[in-house]
CSV table of C-alpha atoms in Angstrom, one decimal:
chain,number,residue,atom,x,y,z
A,939,MET,CA,2.7,-2.9,11.4
A,940,SER,CA,-1.0,-2.8,12.5
A,941,MET,CA,-2.2,-3.0,8.9
A,942,PRO,CA,-0.6,-6.3,7.9
A,943,LEU,CA,-1.4,-7.7,11.3
A,944,LEU,CA,-5.1,-7.1,10.5
A,945,GLY,CA,-4.7,-9.0,7.3
A,946,LEU,CA,-3.0,-11.9,9.1
A,947,THR,CA,-5.9,-11.9,11.7
A,948,ASP,CA,-8.5,-12.0,8.9
A,949,ALA,CA,-6.6,-14.8,7.2
A,950,ALA,CA,-6.6,-16.7,10.6
A,951,ILE,CA,-10.3,-16.1,11.2
A,952,LEU,CA,-11.3,-17.3,7.7
A,953,GLY,CA,-8.6,-20.0,7.7
A,954,HIS,CA,-10.3,-21.8,10.6
A,955,LEU,CA,-13.8,-21.8,9.2
A,956,ASP,CA,-15.1,-25.0,7.6
A,957,ASN,CA,-14.5,-24.0,4.0
A,958,SER,CA,-11.6,-22.5,2.1
A,959,LEU,CA,-13.9,-20.6,-0.3
A,960,TYR,CA,-14.3,-17.8,2.2
A,961,LEU,CA,-10.5,-17.1,2.3
A,962,ALA,CA,-10.4,-17.5,-1.5
A,963,GLY,CA,-13.3,-15.0,-1.8
A,964,VAL,CA,-11.5,-12.4,0.4
A,965,THR,CA,-8.3,-13.0,-1.6
A,966,ALA,CA,-10.0,-12.2,-4.8
A,967,GLY,CA,-11.8,-9.2,-3.2
A,968,LEU,CA,-8.6,-7.8,-1.7
A,969,ALA,CA,-6.9,-8.0,-5.1
A,970,LEU,CA,-9.5,-5.5,-6.3
A,971,MET,CA,-9.6,-3.4,-3.0
A,972,ALA,CA,-5.8,-3.1,-3.4
A,973,TYR,CA,-6.6,-1.2,-6.6
A,974,VAL,CA,-8.8,1.2,-4.6
A,975,PHE,CA,-6.3,1.7,-1.8
A,976,GLY,CA,-3.2,1.8,-4.1
A,977,GLY,CA,-5.0,3.6,-6.8
A,978,PHE,CA,-5.7,6.5,-4.5
A,979,ASN,CA,-2.5,6.1,-2.5
A,980,PHE,CA,-0.6,8.1,-5.3
A,981,LEU,CA,-2.3,11.1,-3.7
A,982,ALA,CA,-0.7,10.4,-0.3
A,983,MET,CA,2.7,9.8,-1.8
A,984,GLY,CA,2.6,13.1,-3.8
A,985,LEU,CA,1.3,15.1,-0.8
A,986,SER,CA,4.0,13.6,1.5
A,987,GLY,CA,6.8,14.7,-0.9
A,988,PHE,CA,5.4,18.2,-1.3
A,989,THR,CA,4.7,18.6,2.4
A,990,SER,CA,8.2,17.5,3.5
A,991,GLN,CA,9.9,19.9,1.1
A,992,LEU,CA,7.7,22.8,2.0
A,993,LEU,CA,8.2,22.1,5.6
A,994,GLY,CA,12.0,22.3,5.0
A,995,GLN,CA,11.5,25.6,3.3
A,996,LYS,CA,9.2,26.8,6.2
A,997,ASN,CA,6.6,27.8,3.6
A,998,TYR,CA,3.5,27.1,5.7
A,999,THR,CA,1.0,29.0,3.6
A,1000,GLU,CA,1.8,27.0,0.5
A,1001,LEU,CA,1.9,23.8,2.6
A,1002,LYS,CA,-1.6,24.5,3.7
A,1003,LEU,CA,-2.8,25.3,0.2
A,1004,THR,CA,-1.2,22.1,-1.1
A,1005,LEU,CA,-3.2,20.1,1.5
A,1006,TYR,CA,-6.4,21.8,0.4
A,1007,ARG,CA,-5.7,21.1,-3.2
A,1008,TYR,CA,-5.1,17.4,-2.6
A,1009,LEU,CA,-8.3,17.1,-0.5
A,1010,ALA,CA,-10.3,18.7,-3.3
A,1011,LEU,CA,-8.9,16.4,-5.8
A,1012,ALA,CA,-9.4,13.4,-3.5
A,1013,LEU,CA,-13.1,14.2,-3.0
A,1014,PHE,CA,-13.7,14.6,-6.7
A,1015,LEU,CA,-12.0,11.2,-7.4
A,1016,ILE,CA,-14.0,9.5,-4.6
A,1017,VAL,CA,-17.3,10.6,-6.0
A,1018,SER,CA,-16.3,9.5,-9.5
A,1019,PHE,CA,-15.2,6.1,-8.3
A,1020,ILE,CA,-18.3,5.4,-6.3
A,1021,LEU,CA,-20.4,6.1,-9.3
A,1022,PHE,CA,-18.5,3.5,-11.4
A,1023,SER,CA,-17.9,1.0,-8.6
A,1024,PRO,CA,-20.5,-1.6,-9.8
A,1025,LEU,CA,-18.7,-1.7,-13.2
A,1026,PHE,CA,-15.3,-1.9,-11.4
A,1027,ILE,CA,-16.4,-4.9,-9.4
A,1028,LYS,CA,-17.9,-6.7,-12.4
A,1029,VAL,CA,-14.8,-6.1,-14.7
A,1030,GLY,CA,-12.4,-7.0,-11.9
A,1031,LEU,CA,-13.9,-10.3,-11.0
A,1032,THR,CA,-14.3,-11.2,-14.7
A,1033,PHE,CA,-10.6,-10.6,-15.1
A,1034,ILE,CA,-9.6,-12.7,-12.1
A,1035,ASN,CA,-12.1,-15.3,-13.2
A,1036,PRO,CA,-12.4,-17.3,-9.9
A,1037,PRO,CA,-14.7,-20.3,-9.6
A,1038,ALA,CA,-18.4,-19.2,-9.4
A,1039,VAL,CA,-18.7,-19.9,-5.6
A,1040,VAL,CA,-15.6,-17.9,-4.9
A,1041,ALA,CA,-16.8,-15.1,-7.2
A,1042,GLU,CA,-20.1,-14.9,-5.2
A,1043,GLN,CA,-18.2,-14.5,-1.9
A,1044,ALA,CA,-15.9,-11.8,-3.4
A,1045,GLN,CA,-18.9,-10.0,-4.8
A,1046,LEU,CA,-20.5,-9.8,-1.3
A,1047,TYR,CA,-17.2,-8.7,0.2
A,1048,LEU,CA,-16.6,-5.9,-2.3
A,1049,SER,CA,-20.2,-4.6,-2.3
A,1050,ILE,CA,-19.9,-3.9,1.4
A,1051,ARG,CA,-16.3,-2.5,1.3
A,1052,MET,CA,-17.5,0.1,-1.2
A,1053,PHE,CA,-19.3,1.9,1.7
A,1054,GLY,CA,-15.9,2.6,3.3
A,1055,VAL,CA,-14.1,4.0,0.2
A,1056,PRO,CA,-14.4,7.7,1.3
A,1057,ALA,CA,-12.8,6.9,4.7
A,1058,LEU,CA,-10.2,4.6,3.2
A,1059,VAL,CA,-9.0,7.3,0.7
A,1060,LEU,CA,-9.0,10.3,3.1
A,1061,ASN,CA,-7.2,8.2,5.8
A,1062,SER,CA,-4.5,7.4,3.4
A,1063,LEU,CA,-4.2,11.0,2.2
A,1064,LEU,CA,-3.9,12.5,5.7
A,1065,LEU,CA,-1.4,9.8,6.8
A,1066,GLY,CA,0.7,11.0,3.8
A,1067,PHE,CA,0.4,14.5,5.1
A,1068,PHE,CA,1.5,13.7,8.6
A,1069,ILE,CA,4.5,11.6,7.2
A,1070,GLY,CA,5.6,14.7,5.3
A,1071,MET,CA,5.2,16.8,8.5
A,1072,GLN,CA,7.6,14.3,10.1
A,1073,ASN,CA,4.9,13.3,12.6
A,1074,THR,CA,4.6,9.6,12.1
A,1075,LYS,CA,3.4,9.3,15.7
A,1076,ILE,CA,-0.1,10.5,14.7
A,1077,GLY,CA,-0.2,8.0,11.9
A,1078,LEU,CA,0.8,5.2,14.2
A,1079,GLN,CA,-1.8,6.1,16.8
A,1080,THR,CA,-4.6,6.5,14.2
A,1081,VAL,CA,-3.9,3.3,12.3
A,1082,ALA,CA,-3.3,1.3,15.5
A,1083,VAL,CA,-6.6,2.4,17.1
A,1084,SER,CA,-8.6,1.7,14.0
A,1085,GLN,CA,-7.0,-1.6,13.2
A,1086,VAL,CA,-7.3,-2.9,16.8
A,1087,ALA,CA,-11.0,-2.0,16.6
A,1088,ASN,CA,-11.2,-3.7,13.2
A,1089,ILE,CA,-9.7,-7.0,14.6
A,1090,GLY,CA,-12.2,-6.8,17.6
A,1091,LEU,CA,-15.2,-6.2,15.3
A,1092,ASN,CA,-14.2,-9.0,12.9
A,1093,LEU,CA,-13.8,-11.5,15.7
A,1094,TRP,CA,-17.2,-10.5,17.2
A,1095,PHE,CA,-19.0,-10.5,13.9
A,1096,VAL,CA,-17.7,-13.9,12.8
A,1097,TYR,CA,-17.4,-15.9,16.1
A,1098,GLY,CA,-20.0,-13.9,18.1
A,1099,LEU,CA,-22.7,-13.3,15.5
A,1100,GLY,CA,-22.0,-16.2,13.1
A,1101,MET,CA,-21.3,-14.1,10.1
A,1102,THR,CA,-18.6,-15.0,7.5
A,1103,ILE,CA,-17.2,-12.9,4.8
A,1104,ASP,CA,-19.8,-10.1,5.3
A,1105,GLY,CA,-18.6,-9.8,9.0
A,1106,ILE,CA,-15.0,-9.2,7.9
A,1107,ALA,CA,-16.2,-6.6,5.4
A,1108,TRP,CA,-18.4,-4.7,7.8
A,1109,GLY,CA,-15.8,-4.7,10.6
A,1110,THR,CA,-13.3,-3.1,8.2
A,1111,VAL,CA,-15.8,-0.4,7.0
A,1112,ILE,CA,-16.7,0.6,10.5
A,1113,SER,CA,-13.1,0.8,11.7
A,1114,GLU,CA,-12.2,2.9,8.6
A,1115,TYR,CA,-14.6,5.6,9.7
A,1116,LEU,CA,-13.4,5.4,13.3
A,1117,GLY,CA,-9.9,6.0,11.9
A,1118,LEU,CA,-11.0,8.9,9.8
A,1119,SER,CA,-12.7,10.6,12.8
A,1120,LEU,CA,-9.5,10.2,14.9
A,1121,ILE,CA,-7.2,11.6,12.2
A,1122,LEU,CA,-9.5,14.5,11.4
A,1123,TRP,CA,-9.4,15.4,15.1
A,1124,ARG,CA,-5.6,15.2,15.1
A,1125,LEU,CA,-5.5,17.4,11.9
A,1126,TRP,CA,-7.6,20.0,13.7
A,1127,ARG,CA,-5.3,19.9,16.7
A,1128,THR,CA,-2.2,20.2,14.5
A,1129,PHE,CA,-3.7,23.3,12.8
A,1130,GLN,CA,-4.3,24.9,16.2
A,1131,SER,CA,-0.9,24.2,17.8
A,1132,THR,CA,1.8,24.6,15.1
A,1133,SER,CA,3.1,27.2,12.7
A,1134,LEU,CA,0.2,26.3,10.4
A,1135,LYS,CA,-2.1,28.2,12.7
A,1136,ASN,CA,-0.6,31.5,11.6
A,1137,ALA,CA,-0.4,30.6,8.0
A,1138,LYS,CA,-3.3,32.5,6.3
A,1139,VAL,CA,-4.8,31.2,3.1
A,1140,SER,CA,-6.4,34.2,1.4
A,1141,SER,CA,-7.8,32.4,-1.7
A,1142,PHE,CA,-8.1,29.0,-3.1
A,1143,SER,CA,-8.0,28.6,-6.9
A,1144,ILE,CA,-9.3,25.6,-8.8
A,1145,LYS,CA,-7.5,26.7,-12.0
A,1146,TRP,CA,-5.2,24.3,-13.8
A,1147,GLN,CA,-2.1,26.3,-13.0
A,1148,ALA,CA,-2.7,25.8,-9.3
A,1149,PHE,CA,-3.0,22.1,-9.7
A,1150,LYS,CA,-0.4,21.6,-12.4
A,1151,PRO,CA,2.6,20.7,-10.0
A,1152,ILE,CA,0.4,18.1,-8.3
A,1153,PHE,CA,-0.5,16.4,-11.6
A,1154,GLU,CA,3.1,16.5,-12.8
A,1155,VAL,CA,4.3,14.6,-9.8
A,1156,SER,CA,1.2,12.5,-9.1
A,1157,SER,CA,0.6,11.4,-12.6
A,1158,HIS,CA,3.8,9.4,-12.6
A,1159,ILE,CA,3.0,7.9,-9.2
A,1160,PHE,CA,-0.5,7.1,-10.4
A,1161,VAL,CA,0.9,5.2,-13.4
A,1162,ARG,CA,3.4,3.5,-11.2
A,1163,THR,CA,0.8,2.4,-8.7
A,1164,PHE,CA,-1.7,1.3,-11.3
A,1165,ILE,CA,0.9,-1.0,-13.0
A,1166,LEU,CA,2.1,-2.3,-9.6
A,1167,LEU,CA,-1.5,-3.2,-8.6
A,1168,THR,CA,-2.1,-4.8,-12.0
A,1169,SER,CA,0.8,-7.1,-11.2
A,1170,PHE,CA,-1.0,-8.2,-8.0
A,1171,LEU,CA,-4.2,-8.6,-10.0
A,1172,TRP,CA,-2.3,-10.7,-12.5
A,1173,PHE,CA,-0.8,-12.7,-9.6
A,1174,SER,CA,-4.4,-13.4,-8.4
A,1175,ARG,CA,-5.5,-14.4,-11.9
A,1176,ILE,CA,-2.8,-17.0,-12.3
A,1177,SER,CA,-3.5,-18.2,-8.7
A,1178,ALA,CA,-7.2,-18.7,-9.6
A,1179,ASP,CA,-6.2,-20.6,-12.8
A,1180,LEU,CA,-4.2,-23.0,-10.6
A,1181,GLY,CA,-7.3,-23.7,-8.5
A,1182,ALA,CA,-9.3,-22.4,-5.5
A,1183,SER,CA,-6.9,-24.0,-3.0
A,1184,THR,CA,-3.9,-22.3,-4.6
A,1185,LEU,CA,-5.8,-18.9,-4.6
A,1186,ALA,CA,-6.6,-19.3,-0.9
A,1187,ALA,CA,-3.0,-20.4,-0.1
A,1188,ASN,CA,-1.5,-17.4,-2.0
A,1189,GLY,CA,-4.0,-15.1,-0.3
A,1190,LEU,CA,-2.5,-16.3,3.0
A,1191,LEU,CA,1.1,-16.0,1.8
A,1192,LEU,CA,0.4,-12.5,0.4
A,1193,GLN,CA,-0.4,-11.5,4.0
A,1194,PHE,CA,3.1,-12.4,4.9
A,1195,PHE,CA,4.4,-10.3,2.0
A,1196,TYR,CA,2.3,-7.4,3.2
A,1197,PHE,CA,3.7,-7.8,6.7
A,1198,ILE,CA,7.2,-7.7,5.2
A,1199,SER,CA,6.5,-4.7,3.0
A,1200,HIS,CA,4.9,-2.7,5.8
A,1201,PHE,CA,7.8,-3.5,8.1
A,1202,LEU,CA,10.3,-2.2,5.5
A,1203,ASP,CA,8.0,0.7,4.7
A,1204,GLY,CA,8.7,2.1,8.1
A,1205,THR,CA,12.2,2.9,7.1
A,1206,ALA,CA,11.1,4.0,3.7
A,1207,ALA,CA,8.7,6.5,5.3
A,1208,ALA,CA,11.5,7.9,7.4
A,1209,ALA,CA,13.7,8.2,4.4
A,1210,GLU,CA,10.9,9.9,2.5
A,1211,ALA,CA,10.3,12.6,5.1
A,1212,GLN,CA,14.0,13.2,5.9
A,1213,THR,CA,15.0,13.3,2.2
A,1214,GLY,CA,12.4,15.8,1.3
A,1215,HIS,CA,13.3,17.9,4.4
A,1216,ALA,CA,17.0,17.9,3.5
A,1217,ILE,CA,16.3,18.8,-0.1
A,1218,GLY,CA,14.0,21.6,1.0
A,1219,ARG,CA,16.8,23.0,3.1
A,1220,ASN,CA,19.3,22.4,0.3
A,1221,ASN,CA,21.5,20.5,2.7
A,1222,LYS,CA,23.6,17.9,0.8
A,1223,PRO,CA,25.6,16.5,3.8
A,1224,LEU,CA,22.3,16.0,5.7
A,1225,LYS,CA,20.8,14.3,2.6
A,1226,ARG,CA,23.8,11.9,2.4
A,1227,LEU,CA,23.5,11.1,6.1
A,1228,VAL,CA,19.8,10.3,5.6
A,1229,PHE,CA,20.7,7.9,2.8
A,1230,LYS,CA,23.4,6.1,4.8
A,1231,THR,CA,21.4,5.8,8.0
A,1232,THR,CA,18.2,4.5,6.3
A,1233,PHE,CA,20.1,2.2,4.1
A,1234,LEU,CA,21.8,0.5,7.0
A,1235,LEU,CA,18.5,0.2,8.8
A,1236,THR,CA,16.8,-1.3,5.7
A,1237,VAL,CA,19.5,-3.9,5.3
A,1238,GLY,CA,19.3,-4.9,8.9
A,1239,PHE,CA,15.5,-5.3,8.6
A,1240,MET,CA,15.9,-7.2,5.4
A,1241,LEU,CA,18.1,-9.8,7.0
A,1242,THR,CA,16.0,-10.0,10.1
A,1243,MET,CA,12.8,-10.6,8.3
A,1244,SER,CA,14.4,-13.1,5.9
A,1245,ALA,CA,15.7,-15.1,8.9
A,1246,PHE,CA,12.4,-14.8,10.7
A,1247,PHE,CA,10.3,-16.3,7.9
A,1248,GLY,CA,13.0,-18.8,7.1
A,1249,VAL,CA,12.8,-20.3,10.6
A,1250,PHE,CA,9.1,-19.7,11.5
A,1251,GLY,CA,7.3,-19.4,8.2
A,1252,SER,CA,5.8,-22.9,8.1
A,1253,HIS,CA,4.8,-22.6,11.8
A,1254,PHE,CA,2.8,-19.5,11.1
A,1255,VAL,CA,1.1,-21.1,8.1
A,1256,ALA,CA,-0.1,-23.9,10.5
A,1257,LEU,CA,-1.1,-21.4,13.1
A,1258,LEU,CA,-3.2,-19.3,10.7
A,1259,ASN,CA,-4.9,-22.1,8.7
A,1260,SER,CA,-6.3,-25.5,9.4
A,1261,GLN,CA,-7.6,-26.4,6.0
A,1262,PRO,CA,-5.6,-29.4,4.6
A,1263,ASP,CA,-5.7,-28.4,0.9
A,1264,VAL,CA,-4.5,-24.9,1.7
A,1265,LEU,CA,-1.8,-26.1,4.0
A,1266,ILE,CA,-0.3,-28.3,1.4
A,1267,GLU,CA,-0.2,-25.6,-1.2
A,1268,ALA,CA,1.2,-23.0,1.1
A,1269,ASN,CA,4.0,-25.2,2.6
A,1270,GLN,CA,5.3,-26.0,-0.9
A,1271,VAL,CA,6.3,-22.4,-1.5
A,1272,ILE,CA,6.8,-20.9,2.0
A,1273,TRP,CA,10.5,-21.0,1.6
A,1274,LEU,CA,10.2,-18.3,-1.2
A,1275,ILE,CA,8.6,-15.9,1.3
A,1276,ALA,CA,11.8,-15.8,3.3
A,1277,TRP,CA,13.6,-14.4,0.2
A,1278,LEU,CA,11.2,-11.6,-0.4
A,1279,PRO,CA,12.9,-9.1,2.0
A,1280,ILE,CA,16.2,-9.7,0.1
A,1281,THR,CA,14.8,-9.3,-3.4
A,1282,GLY,CA,12.4,-6.5,-2.6
A,1283,GLY,CA,13.9,-4.6,0.3
A,1284,LEU,CA,16.0,-2.1,-1.7
A,1285,ALA,CA,13.0,-1.2,-3.9
A,1286,PHE,CA,10.9,-0.2,-0.8
A,1287,TRP,CA,13.8,1.9,0.6
A,1288,LEU,CA,14.4,3.6,-2.7
A,1289,ASP,CA,10.7,4.3,-3.2
A,1290,GLY,CA,10.8,6.3,0.0
A,1291,ILE,CA,13.9,8.3,-1.1
A,1292,PHE,CA,12.5,9.0,-4.5
A,1293,ILE,CA,9.1,10.2,-3.1
A,1294,GLY,CA,11.0,12.6,-0.9
A,1295,ALA,CA,13.1,13.7,-3.8
A,1296,ARG,CA,10.0,14.0,-6.1
A,1297,GLU,CA,11.7,11.7,-8.6
A,1298,SER,CA,8.4,10.0,-9.5
A,1299,LYS,CA,9.2,9.3,-13.1
A,1300,ALA,CA,12.0,6.9,-12.2
A,1301,MET,CA,9.6,5.1,-9.8
A,1302,ARG,CA,7.2,4.7,-12.6
A,1303,ASN,CA,9.8,3.4,-15.0
A,1304,SER,CA,11.1,0.8,-12.5
A,1305,VAL,CA,7.6,-0.6,-12.0
A,1306,VAL,CA,7.0,-0.7,-15.8
A,1307,PHE,CA,10.1,-2.8,-16.4
A,1308,GLY,CA,9.5,-4.9,-13.3
A,1309,PHE,CA,5.9,-5.7,-14.4
A,1310,LEU,CA,7.0,-6.6,-17.9
A,1311,SER,CA,9.5,-9.1,-16.5
A,1312,PHE,CA,6.9,-10.6,-14.2
A,1313,PHE,CA,4.2,-10.8,-16.9
A,1314,GLY,CA,6.6,-12.2,-19.5
A,1315,ILE,CA,7.9,-14.9,-17.3
A,1316,SER,CA,4.5,-15.9,-15.8
A,1317,TRP,CA,2.8,-15.9,-19.3
A,1318,PHE,CA,5.3,-18.2,-20.9
A,1319,LEU,CA,6.8,-20.3,-18.0
A,1320,ILE,CA,4.3,-20.6,-15.2
A,1321,GLU,CA,3.1,-24.2,-14.8
A,1322,SER,CA,3.1,-24.3,-11.0
A,1323,ASN,CA,2.8,-22.1,-7.9
A,1324,THR,CA,6.5,-22.2,-7.4
A,1325,GLY,CA,7.1,-20.7,-10.8
A,1326,LEU,CA,4.6,-18.0,-10.1
A,1327,TRP,CA,6.4,-16.9,-6.9
A,1328,LEU,CA,9.8,-17.0,-8.6
A,1329,SER,CA,8.5,-14.7,-11.3
A,1330,PHE,CA,7.1,-12.4,-8.6
A,1331,HIS,CA,10.6,-12.2,-7.1
A,1332,CYS,CA,12.0,-11.2,-10.5
A,1333,MET,CA,9.7,-8.2,-10.6
A,1334,PHE,CA,11.2,-6.8,-7.4
A,1335,MET,CA,14.7,-7.6,-8.4
A,1336,VAL,CA,14.3,-5.6,-11.7
A,1337,ARG,CA,12.7,-2.7,-9.7
A,1338,SER,CA,15.6,-2.6,-7.3
A,1339,LEU,CA,18.3,-2.7,-10.0
A,1340,TRP,CA,16.6,0.1,-12.0
A,1341,LEU,CA,16.1,2.4,-9.0
A,1342,LEU,CA,19.7,1.8,-7.8
A,1343,THR,CA,21.0,2.9,-11.2
A,1344,VAL,CA,19.0,6.1,-11.2
A,1345,PHE,CA,19.8,6.7,-7.5
A,1346,PHE,CA,23.6,6.9,-8.1
A,1347,ARG,CA,23.2,8.8,-11.3
A,1348,ARG,CA,20.7,11.5,-10.3
A,1349,VAL,CA,19.8,11.5,-6.6
A,1350,TYR,CA,22.9,10.7,-4.6
């Protein structure tokens, strides 16, 4: 939960400055940074699935090799992305098409955040590894420490040093490298104190055959992630077309969505690791027990989060922002946030199960059809922010229904 709490803190810091263009600038910038995080997150998802199944098989040598292969692929992609990052920023902001003053702030934010891309990607990858190892405690500790540092740095840079959007960006970059240092230390400790210590890797091949299983799984997850992120970029584009105040308001409300999604992702991560472990052991009763337990937990969290935002949503908007134009826009659609756990909860849960089962193709297809529904409705019917959020709900409903169909036909 520390990651969405950081987003809420940043929204509160910027929401109490004298101009909404800072929050709007970060909203546009974060839409593109989501491409970076999510675009590379397909590596973490793939690695988690492989790790959990290999752990179930107790094949520690192959587990170690798989981690090395993913690290090599990640480093290659990081270098490639950094080389093309100026083009990425230019094209992305052109697509979102925010007002010029907002684009200037987003440009500043993104140019600083690019320094943290290596740490961002490697943190995500290694968190996926530890989830697959069924050691979420390390991930919790790493993320919590780095995000608490991030919040402290952001507050100091903005309120102590008088910085604005650049302070938020630098605070994030510094904390990302702090998190990377911590998780690398925990990885070294893990290699010294578990069965991985005795797993000897005699050779490391960079031939296609060695990487083929990774690409077969990860390619579907990559397409899935790319399309899902495109939907958020399209969301930001429509928000910008509706005005700078709407863009800023939706940036605030999306932090609530991220809070909900990360809350539900906790159960999804457990389902992911336990499903892969049960499949690796070829234990069908255990697999069914994992499905039942994580489903009940997910439904409980869905109802809890829906009730929480239904009762307290408007109060949190007022707490996090004092800009009148943003408050008006946000309060008009806050009731729709309360329904997001209901329409999207099953999709998050099933994503976890499908990652553990390495059913990445079905995940990809669910997002394709979900995005098509969102894009189609928003292109032809959107005339207000309410309509935009309703079409956003439709995307998650389509995803949930598609994944449920495949779940009962192939996974259960």
